[in-house]
Coordinates of N, CA and C in Angstrom, one line a residue:
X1 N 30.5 21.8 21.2 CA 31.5 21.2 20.3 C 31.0 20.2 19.4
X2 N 31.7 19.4 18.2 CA 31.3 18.9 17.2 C 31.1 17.8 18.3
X3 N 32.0 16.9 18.9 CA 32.1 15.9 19.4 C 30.4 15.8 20.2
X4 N 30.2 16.7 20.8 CA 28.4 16.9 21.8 C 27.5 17.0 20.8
X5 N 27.7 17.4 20.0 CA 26.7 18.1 18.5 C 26.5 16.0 18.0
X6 N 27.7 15.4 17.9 CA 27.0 14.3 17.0 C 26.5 13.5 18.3
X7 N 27.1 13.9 19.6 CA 26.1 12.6 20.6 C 24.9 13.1 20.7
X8 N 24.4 14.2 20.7 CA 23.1 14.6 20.5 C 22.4 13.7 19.0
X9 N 22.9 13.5 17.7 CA 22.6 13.4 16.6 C 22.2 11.9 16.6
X10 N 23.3 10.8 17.2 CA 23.7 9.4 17.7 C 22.4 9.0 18.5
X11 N 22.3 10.0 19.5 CA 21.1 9.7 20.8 C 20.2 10.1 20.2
X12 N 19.6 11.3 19.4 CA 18.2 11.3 19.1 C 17.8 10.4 18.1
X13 N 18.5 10.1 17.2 CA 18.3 8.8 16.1 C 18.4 7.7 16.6
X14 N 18.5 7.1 17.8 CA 18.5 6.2 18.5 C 17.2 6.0 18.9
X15 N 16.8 7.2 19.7 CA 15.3 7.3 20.3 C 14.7 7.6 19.4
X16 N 14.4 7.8 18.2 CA 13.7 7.7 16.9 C 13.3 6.5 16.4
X17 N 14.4 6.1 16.7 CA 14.3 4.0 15.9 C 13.4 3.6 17.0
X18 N 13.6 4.0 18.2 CA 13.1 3.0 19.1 C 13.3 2.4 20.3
X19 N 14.5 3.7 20.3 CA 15.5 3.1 21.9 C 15.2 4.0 22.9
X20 N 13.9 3.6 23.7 CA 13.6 5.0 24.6 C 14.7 5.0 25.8
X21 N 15.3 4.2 25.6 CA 16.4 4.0 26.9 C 18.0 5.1 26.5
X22 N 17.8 5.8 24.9 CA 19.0 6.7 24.9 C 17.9 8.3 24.9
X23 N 16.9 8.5 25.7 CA 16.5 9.7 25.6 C 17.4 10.6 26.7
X24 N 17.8 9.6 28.0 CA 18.7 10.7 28.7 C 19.9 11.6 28.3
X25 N 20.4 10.7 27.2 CA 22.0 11.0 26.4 C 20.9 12.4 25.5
X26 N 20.2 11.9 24.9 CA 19.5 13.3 24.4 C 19.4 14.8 25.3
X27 N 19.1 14.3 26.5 CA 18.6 15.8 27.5 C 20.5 16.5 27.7
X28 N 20.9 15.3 27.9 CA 22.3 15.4 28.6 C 23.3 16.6 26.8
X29 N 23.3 16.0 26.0 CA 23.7 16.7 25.0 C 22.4 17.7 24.0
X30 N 21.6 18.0 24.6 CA 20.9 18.8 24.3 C 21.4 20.2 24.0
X31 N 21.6 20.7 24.5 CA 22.2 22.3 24.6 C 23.3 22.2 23.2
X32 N 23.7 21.4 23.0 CA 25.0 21.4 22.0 C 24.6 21.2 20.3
X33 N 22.7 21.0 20.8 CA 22.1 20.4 19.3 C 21.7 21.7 18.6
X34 N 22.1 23.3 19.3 CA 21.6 24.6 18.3 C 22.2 24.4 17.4
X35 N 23.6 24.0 17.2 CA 24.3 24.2 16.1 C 24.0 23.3 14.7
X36 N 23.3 22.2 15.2 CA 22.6 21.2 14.1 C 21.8 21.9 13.7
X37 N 20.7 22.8 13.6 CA 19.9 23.3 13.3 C 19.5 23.5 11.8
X38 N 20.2 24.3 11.4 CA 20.5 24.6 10.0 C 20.2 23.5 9.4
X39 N 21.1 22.8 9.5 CA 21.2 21.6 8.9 C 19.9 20.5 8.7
X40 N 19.5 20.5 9.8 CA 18.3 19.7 10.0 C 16.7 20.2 9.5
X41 N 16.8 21.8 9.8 CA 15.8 22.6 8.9 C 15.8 22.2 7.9
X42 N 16.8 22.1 6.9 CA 17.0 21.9 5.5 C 16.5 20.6 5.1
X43 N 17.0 19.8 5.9 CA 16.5 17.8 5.5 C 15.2 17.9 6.2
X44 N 14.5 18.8 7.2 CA 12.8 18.3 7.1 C 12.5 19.2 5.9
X45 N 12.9 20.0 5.6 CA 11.8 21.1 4.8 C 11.8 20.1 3.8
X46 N 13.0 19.8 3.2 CA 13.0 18.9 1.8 C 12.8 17.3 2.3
X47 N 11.9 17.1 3.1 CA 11.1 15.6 3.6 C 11.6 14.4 4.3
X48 N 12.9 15.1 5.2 CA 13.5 14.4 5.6 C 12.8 14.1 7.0
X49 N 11.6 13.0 7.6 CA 11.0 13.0 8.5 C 11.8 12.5 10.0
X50 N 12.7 12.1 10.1 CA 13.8 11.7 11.1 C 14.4 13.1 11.4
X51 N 14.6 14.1 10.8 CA 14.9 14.8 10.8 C 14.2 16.3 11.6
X52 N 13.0 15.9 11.0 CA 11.9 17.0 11.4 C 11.8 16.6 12.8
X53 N 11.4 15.1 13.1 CA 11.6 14.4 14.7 C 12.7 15.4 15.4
X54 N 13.8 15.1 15.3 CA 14.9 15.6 15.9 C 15.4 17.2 15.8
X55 N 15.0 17.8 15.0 CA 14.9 19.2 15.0 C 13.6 19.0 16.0
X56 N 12.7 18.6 15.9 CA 11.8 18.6 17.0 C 12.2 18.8 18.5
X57 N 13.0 17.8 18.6 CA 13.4 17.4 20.1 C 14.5 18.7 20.1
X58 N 15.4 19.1 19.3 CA 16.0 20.0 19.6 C 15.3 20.7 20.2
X59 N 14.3 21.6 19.6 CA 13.4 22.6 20.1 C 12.9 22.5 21.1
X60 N 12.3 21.3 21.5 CA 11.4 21.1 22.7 C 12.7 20.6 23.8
X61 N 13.7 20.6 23.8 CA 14.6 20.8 25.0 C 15.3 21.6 25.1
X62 N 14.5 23.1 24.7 CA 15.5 24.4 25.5 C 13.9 25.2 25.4
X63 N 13.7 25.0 26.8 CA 12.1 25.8 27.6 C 11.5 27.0 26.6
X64 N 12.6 28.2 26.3 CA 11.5 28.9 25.6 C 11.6 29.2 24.1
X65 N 11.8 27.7 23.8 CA 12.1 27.2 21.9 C 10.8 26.4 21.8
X66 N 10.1 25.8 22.7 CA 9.4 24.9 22.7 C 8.4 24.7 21.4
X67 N 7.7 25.6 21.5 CA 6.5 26.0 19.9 C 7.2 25.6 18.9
X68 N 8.5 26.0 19.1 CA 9.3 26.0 17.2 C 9.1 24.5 17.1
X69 N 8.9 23.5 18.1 CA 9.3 22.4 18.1 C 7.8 21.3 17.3
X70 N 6.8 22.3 17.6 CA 5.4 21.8 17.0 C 5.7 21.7 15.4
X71 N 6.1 22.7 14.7 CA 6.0 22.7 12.7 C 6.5 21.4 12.4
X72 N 7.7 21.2 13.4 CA 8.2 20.0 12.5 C 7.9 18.9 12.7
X73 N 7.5 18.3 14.2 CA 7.0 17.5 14.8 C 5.7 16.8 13.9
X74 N 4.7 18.1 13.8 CA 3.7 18.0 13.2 C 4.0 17.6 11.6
X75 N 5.0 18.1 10.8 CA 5.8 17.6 9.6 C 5.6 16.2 9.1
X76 N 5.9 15.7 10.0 CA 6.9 13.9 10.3 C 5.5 13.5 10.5
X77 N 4.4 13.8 11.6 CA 3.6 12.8 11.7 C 2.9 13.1 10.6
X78 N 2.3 14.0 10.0 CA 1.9 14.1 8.6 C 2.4 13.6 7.7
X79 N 3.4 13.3 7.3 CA 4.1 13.0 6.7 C 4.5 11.0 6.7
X80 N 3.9 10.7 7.9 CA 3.3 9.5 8.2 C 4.3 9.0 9.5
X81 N 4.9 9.5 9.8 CA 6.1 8.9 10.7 C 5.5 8.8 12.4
X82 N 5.3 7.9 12.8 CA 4.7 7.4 13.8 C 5.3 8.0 15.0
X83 N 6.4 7.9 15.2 CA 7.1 8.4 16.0 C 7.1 10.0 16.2
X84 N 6.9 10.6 15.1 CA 6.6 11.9 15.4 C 5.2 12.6 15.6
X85 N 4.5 11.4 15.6 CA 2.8 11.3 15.7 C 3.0 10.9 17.6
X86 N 3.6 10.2 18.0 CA 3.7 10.2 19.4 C 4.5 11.1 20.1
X87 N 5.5 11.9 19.4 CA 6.2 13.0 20.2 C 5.2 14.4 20.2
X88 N 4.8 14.2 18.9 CA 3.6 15.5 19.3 C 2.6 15.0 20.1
X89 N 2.0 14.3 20.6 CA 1.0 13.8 21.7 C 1.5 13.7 22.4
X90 N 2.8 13.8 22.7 CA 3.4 13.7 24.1 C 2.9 15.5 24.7
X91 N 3.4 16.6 23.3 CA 3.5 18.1 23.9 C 2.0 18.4 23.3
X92 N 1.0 17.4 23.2 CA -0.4 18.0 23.5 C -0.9 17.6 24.8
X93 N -0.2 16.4 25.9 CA -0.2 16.3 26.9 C -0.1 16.9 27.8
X94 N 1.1 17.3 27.5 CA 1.9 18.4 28.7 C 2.1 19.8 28.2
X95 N 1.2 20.5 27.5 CA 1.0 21.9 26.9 C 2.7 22.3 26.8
X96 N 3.2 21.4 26.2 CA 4.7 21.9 25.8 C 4.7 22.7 24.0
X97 N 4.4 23.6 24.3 CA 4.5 24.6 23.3 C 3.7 24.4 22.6
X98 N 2.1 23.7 22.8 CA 0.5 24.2 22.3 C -0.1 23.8 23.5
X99 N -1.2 24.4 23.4 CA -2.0 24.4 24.8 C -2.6 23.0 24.9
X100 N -2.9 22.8 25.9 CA -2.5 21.4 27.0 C -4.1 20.2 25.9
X101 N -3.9 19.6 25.0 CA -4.9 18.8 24.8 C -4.8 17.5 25.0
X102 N -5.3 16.9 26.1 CA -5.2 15.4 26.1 C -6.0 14.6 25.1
X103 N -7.4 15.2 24.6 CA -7.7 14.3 23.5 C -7.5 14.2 22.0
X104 N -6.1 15.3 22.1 CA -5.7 15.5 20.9 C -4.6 14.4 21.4
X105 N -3.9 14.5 22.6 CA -2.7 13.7 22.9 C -3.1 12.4 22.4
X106 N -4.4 12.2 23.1 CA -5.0 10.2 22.6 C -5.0 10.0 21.8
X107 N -5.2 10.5 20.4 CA -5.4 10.3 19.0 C -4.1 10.2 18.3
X108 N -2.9 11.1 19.1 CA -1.7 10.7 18.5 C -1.2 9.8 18.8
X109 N -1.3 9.3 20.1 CA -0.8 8.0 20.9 C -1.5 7.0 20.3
X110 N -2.6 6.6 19.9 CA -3.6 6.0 19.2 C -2.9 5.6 18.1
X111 N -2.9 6.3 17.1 CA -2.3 6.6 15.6 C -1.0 5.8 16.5
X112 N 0.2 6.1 16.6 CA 1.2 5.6 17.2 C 0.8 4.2 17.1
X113 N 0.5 4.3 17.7 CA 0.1 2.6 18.4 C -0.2 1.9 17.8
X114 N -1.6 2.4 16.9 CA -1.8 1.3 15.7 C -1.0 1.3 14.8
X115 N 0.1 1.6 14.4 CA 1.2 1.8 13.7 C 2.1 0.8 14.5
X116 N 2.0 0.3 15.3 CA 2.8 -0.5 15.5 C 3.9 0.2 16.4
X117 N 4.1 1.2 17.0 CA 5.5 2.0 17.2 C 4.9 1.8 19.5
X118 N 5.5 0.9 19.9 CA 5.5 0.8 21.5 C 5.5 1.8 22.3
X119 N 6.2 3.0 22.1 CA 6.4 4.3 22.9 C 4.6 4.9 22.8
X120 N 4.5 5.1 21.4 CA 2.6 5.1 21.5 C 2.2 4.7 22.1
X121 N 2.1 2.8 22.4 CA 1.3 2.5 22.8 C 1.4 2.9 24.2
X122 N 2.6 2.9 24.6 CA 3.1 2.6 26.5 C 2.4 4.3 26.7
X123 N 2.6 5.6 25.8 CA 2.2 6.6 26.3 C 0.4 6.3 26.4
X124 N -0.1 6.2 25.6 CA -1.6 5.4 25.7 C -2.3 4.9 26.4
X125 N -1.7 3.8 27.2 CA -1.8 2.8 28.6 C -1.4 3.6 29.6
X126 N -0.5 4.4 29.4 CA -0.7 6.1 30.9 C -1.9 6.7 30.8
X127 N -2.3 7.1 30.1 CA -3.5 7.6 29.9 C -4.7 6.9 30.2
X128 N -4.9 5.5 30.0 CA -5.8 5.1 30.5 C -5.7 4.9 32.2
X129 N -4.5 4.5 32.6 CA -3.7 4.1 33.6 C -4.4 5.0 34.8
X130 N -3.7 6.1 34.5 CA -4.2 7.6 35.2 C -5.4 8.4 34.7
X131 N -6.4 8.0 33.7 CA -7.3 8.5 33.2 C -7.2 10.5 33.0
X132 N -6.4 10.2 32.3 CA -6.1 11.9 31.6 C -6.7 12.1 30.0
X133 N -7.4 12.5 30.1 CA -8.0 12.5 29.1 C -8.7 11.8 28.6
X134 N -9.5 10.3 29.0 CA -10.1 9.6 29.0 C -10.5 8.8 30.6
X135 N -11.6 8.5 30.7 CA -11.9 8.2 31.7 C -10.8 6.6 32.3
X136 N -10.7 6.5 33.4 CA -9.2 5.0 34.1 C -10.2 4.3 33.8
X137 N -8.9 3.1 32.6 CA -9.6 2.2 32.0 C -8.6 1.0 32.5
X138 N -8.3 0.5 33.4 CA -7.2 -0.4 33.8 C -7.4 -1.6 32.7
X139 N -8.4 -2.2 32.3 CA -8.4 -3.3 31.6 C -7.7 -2.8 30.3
X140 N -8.1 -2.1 29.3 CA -7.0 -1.3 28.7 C -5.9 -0.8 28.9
X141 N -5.1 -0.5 29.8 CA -4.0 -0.1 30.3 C -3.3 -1.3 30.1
X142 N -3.8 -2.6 31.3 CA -3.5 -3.9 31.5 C -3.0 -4.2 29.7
X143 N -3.8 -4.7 28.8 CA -3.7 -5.0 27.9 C -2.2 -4.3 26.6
X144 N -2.7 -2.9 26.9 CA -1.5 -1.9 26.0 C -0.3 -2.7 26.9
X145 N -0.3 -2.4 27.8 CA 1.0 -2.8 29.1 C 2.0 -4.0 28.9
X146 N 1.3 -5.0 28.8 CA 1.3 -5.9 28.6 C 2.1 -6.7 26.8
X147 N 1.6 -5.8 25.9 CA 2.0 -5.6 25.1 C 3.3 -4.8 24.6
X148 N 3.0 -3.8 25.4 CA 4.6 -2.8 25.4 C 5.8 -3.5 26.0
X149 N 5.2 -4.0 27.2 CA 6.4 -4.7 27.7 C 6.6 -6.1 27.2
X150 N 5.4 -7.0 26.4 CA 6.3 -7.7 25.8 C 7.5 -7.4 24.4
X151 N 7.1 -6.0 23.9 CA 7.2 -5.4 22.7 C 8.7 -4.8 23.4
X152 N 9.1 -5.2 24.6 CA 10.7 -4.5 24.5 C 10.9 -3.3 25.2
X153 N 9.7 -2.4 25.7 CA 9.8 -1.0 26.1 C 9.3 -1.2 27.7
X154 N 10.7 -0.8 28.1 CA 10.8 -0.9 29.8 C 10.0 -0.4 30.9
X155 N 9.6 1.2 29.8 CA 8.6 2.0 30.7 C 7.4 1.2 30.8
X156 N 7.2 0.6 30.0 CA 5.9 0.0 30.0 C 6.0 -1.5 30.9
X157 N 7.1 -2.0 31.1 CA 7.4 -3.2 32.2 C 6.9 -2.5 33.5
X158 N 7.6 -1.2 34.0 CA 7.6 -0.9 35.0 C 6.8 -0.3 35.3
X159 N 5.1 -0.1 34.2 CA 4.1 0.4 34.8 C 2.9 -1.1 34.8
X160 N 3.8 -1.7 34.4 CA 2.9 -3.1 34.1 C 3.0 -3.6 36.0
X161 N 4.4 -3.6 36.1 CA 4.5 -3.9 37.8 C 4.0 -3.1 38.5
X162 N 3.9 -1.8 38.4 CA 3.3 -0.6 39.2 C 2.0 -1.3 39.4
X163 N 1.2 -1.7 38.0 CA -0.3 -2.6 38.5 C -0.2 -3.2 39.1
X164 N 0.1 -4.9 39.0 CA 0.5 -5.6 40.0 C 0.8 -5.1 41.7
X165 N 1.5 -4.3 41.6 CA 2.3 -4.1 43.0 C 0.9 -3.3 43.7
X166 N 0.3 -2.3 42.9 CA -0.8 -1.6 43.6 C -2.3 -2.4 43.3
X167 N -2.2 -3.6 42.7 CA -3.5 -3.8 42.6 C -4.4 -3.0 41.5
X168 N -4.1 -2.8 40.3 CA -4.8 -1.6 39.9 C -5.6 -2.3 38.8
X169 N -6.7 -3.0 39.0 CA -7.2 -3.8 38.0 C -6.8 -4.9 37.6
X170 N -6.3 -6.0 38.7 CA -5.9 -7.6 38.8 C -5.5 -7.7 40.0
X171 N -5.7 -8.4 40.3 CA -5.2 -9.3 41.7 C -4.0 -8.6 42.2
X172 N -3.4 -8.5 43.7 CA -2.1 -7.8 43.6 C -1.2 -8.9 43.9
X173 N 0.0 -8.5 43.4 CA 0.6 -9.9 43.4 C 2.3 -9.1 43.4
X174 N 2.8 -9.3 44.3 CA 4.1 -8.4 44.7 C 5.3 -9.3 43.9
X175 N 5.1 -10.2 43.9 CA 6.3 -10.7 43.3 C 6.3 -10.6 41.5
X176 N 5.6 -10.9 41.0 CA 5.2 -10.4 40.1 C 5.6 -8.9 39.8
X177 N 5.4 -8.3 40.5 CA 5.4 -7.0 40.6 C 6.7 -6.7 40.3
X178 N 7.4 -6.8 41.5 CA 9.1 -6.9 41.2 C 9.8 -7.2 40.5
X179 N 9.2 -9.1 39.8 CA 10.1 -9.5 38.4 C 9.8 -8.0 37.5
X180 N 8.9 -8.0 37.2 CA 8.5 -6.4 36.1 C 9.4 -5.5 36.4
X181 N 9.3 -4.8 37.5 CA 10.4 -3.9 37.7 C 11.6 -4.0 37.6
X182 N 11.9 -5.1 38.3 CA 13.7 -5.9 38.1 C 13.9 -5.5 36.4
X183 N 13.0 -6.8 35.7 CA 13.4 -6.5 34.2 C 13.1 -4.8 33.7
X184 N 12.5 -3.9 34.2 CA 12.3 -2.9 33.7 C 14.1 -2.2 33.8
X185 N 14.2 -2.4 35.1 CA 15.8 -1.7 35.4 C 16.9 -2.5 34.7
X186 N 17.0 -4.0 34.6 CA 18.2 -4.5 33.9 C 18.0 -4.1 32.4
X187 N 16.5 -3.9 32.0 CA 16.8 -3.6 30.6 C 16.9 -2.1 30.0
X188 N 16.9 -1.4 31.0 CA 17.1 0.2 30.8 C 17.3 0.8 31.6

């Protein structure tokens, strides 16, 4: 229906700006985003890079659309848009519709990052975190981490506590641990 078609349009341009905390409302009104299509083809082809983003995510949330979801993705970060420089490193991560490259993923999370855009960096600091595609670099992790979560992005609080709580390259320190997570859940 129109009403699901614009919470999909509301929530993906939300998590475009920067709110990775409306990506659920994305998955949740997903199915209702085919009918945007059209429309959104038209505003990437003619350079609309928020758009190519979110025709992006359209694609890459219905399993066997996934690839369509690469042209435009790929669009946007060409096109300079940071955020779609870290959505495509997300599906070079997780072989979501190109085959699985983590050191392509680092370069886009990278680029991200140095751009200034948090979701880059917090995907980045996973990477080192869990050493996927680069060898576990906790002092880097620590540092991106640290950054993300001062920079506002929850995921990144609540991997910053995950260190603390496990010890994972600093002292373990549980309380610490928990303020991070607490704030990770009150703020998303």
């Amino acid at each position: 229906s129109g009403k699901h078609s614009r919470a999909f349009m509301v929530a993906a341009f939300a998590v475009v700006s920067g709110d990775s905390n409306a990506y659920w409302l994305v998955r949740v009104a997903a199915p209702h985003s085919v009918s945007l299509r059209p429309d959104l083809q038209e505003a990437c082809h003619k350079g609309d890079p928020l758009a190519c983003i979110v025709l992006g995510m359209s694609f890459s949330l219905h399993g066997a659309e996934r690839a369509r979801a690469i042209p435009p993705l790929r669009k946007a970060c060409g096109e300079g848009n940071l955020m779609g420089c870290n959505y495509l490193g997300y599906h070079h991560l997780s072989g979501r519709g190109v085959p699985r490259d983590p050191k392509k993923a680092l370069a886009l999370f990278s680029r991200a990052c140095d751009g200034g855009r948090m979701a880059g960096c917090n995907n980045l600091a996973h990477l080192h975190l869990f050493g996927k595609g680069v060898p576990v670099d906790h002092d880097k992790a620590l540092t991106l981490l640290r950054r993300v979560c001062k920079g506002g992005e929850m995921t990144g609080c609540s991997y910053l506590g995950f260190m603390y709580l496990k010890g994972k390259g600093l002292p373990r320190d549980t309380t610490r641990a928990l303020a991070l997570i607490k704030r990770a859940c009150d703020g998303g």
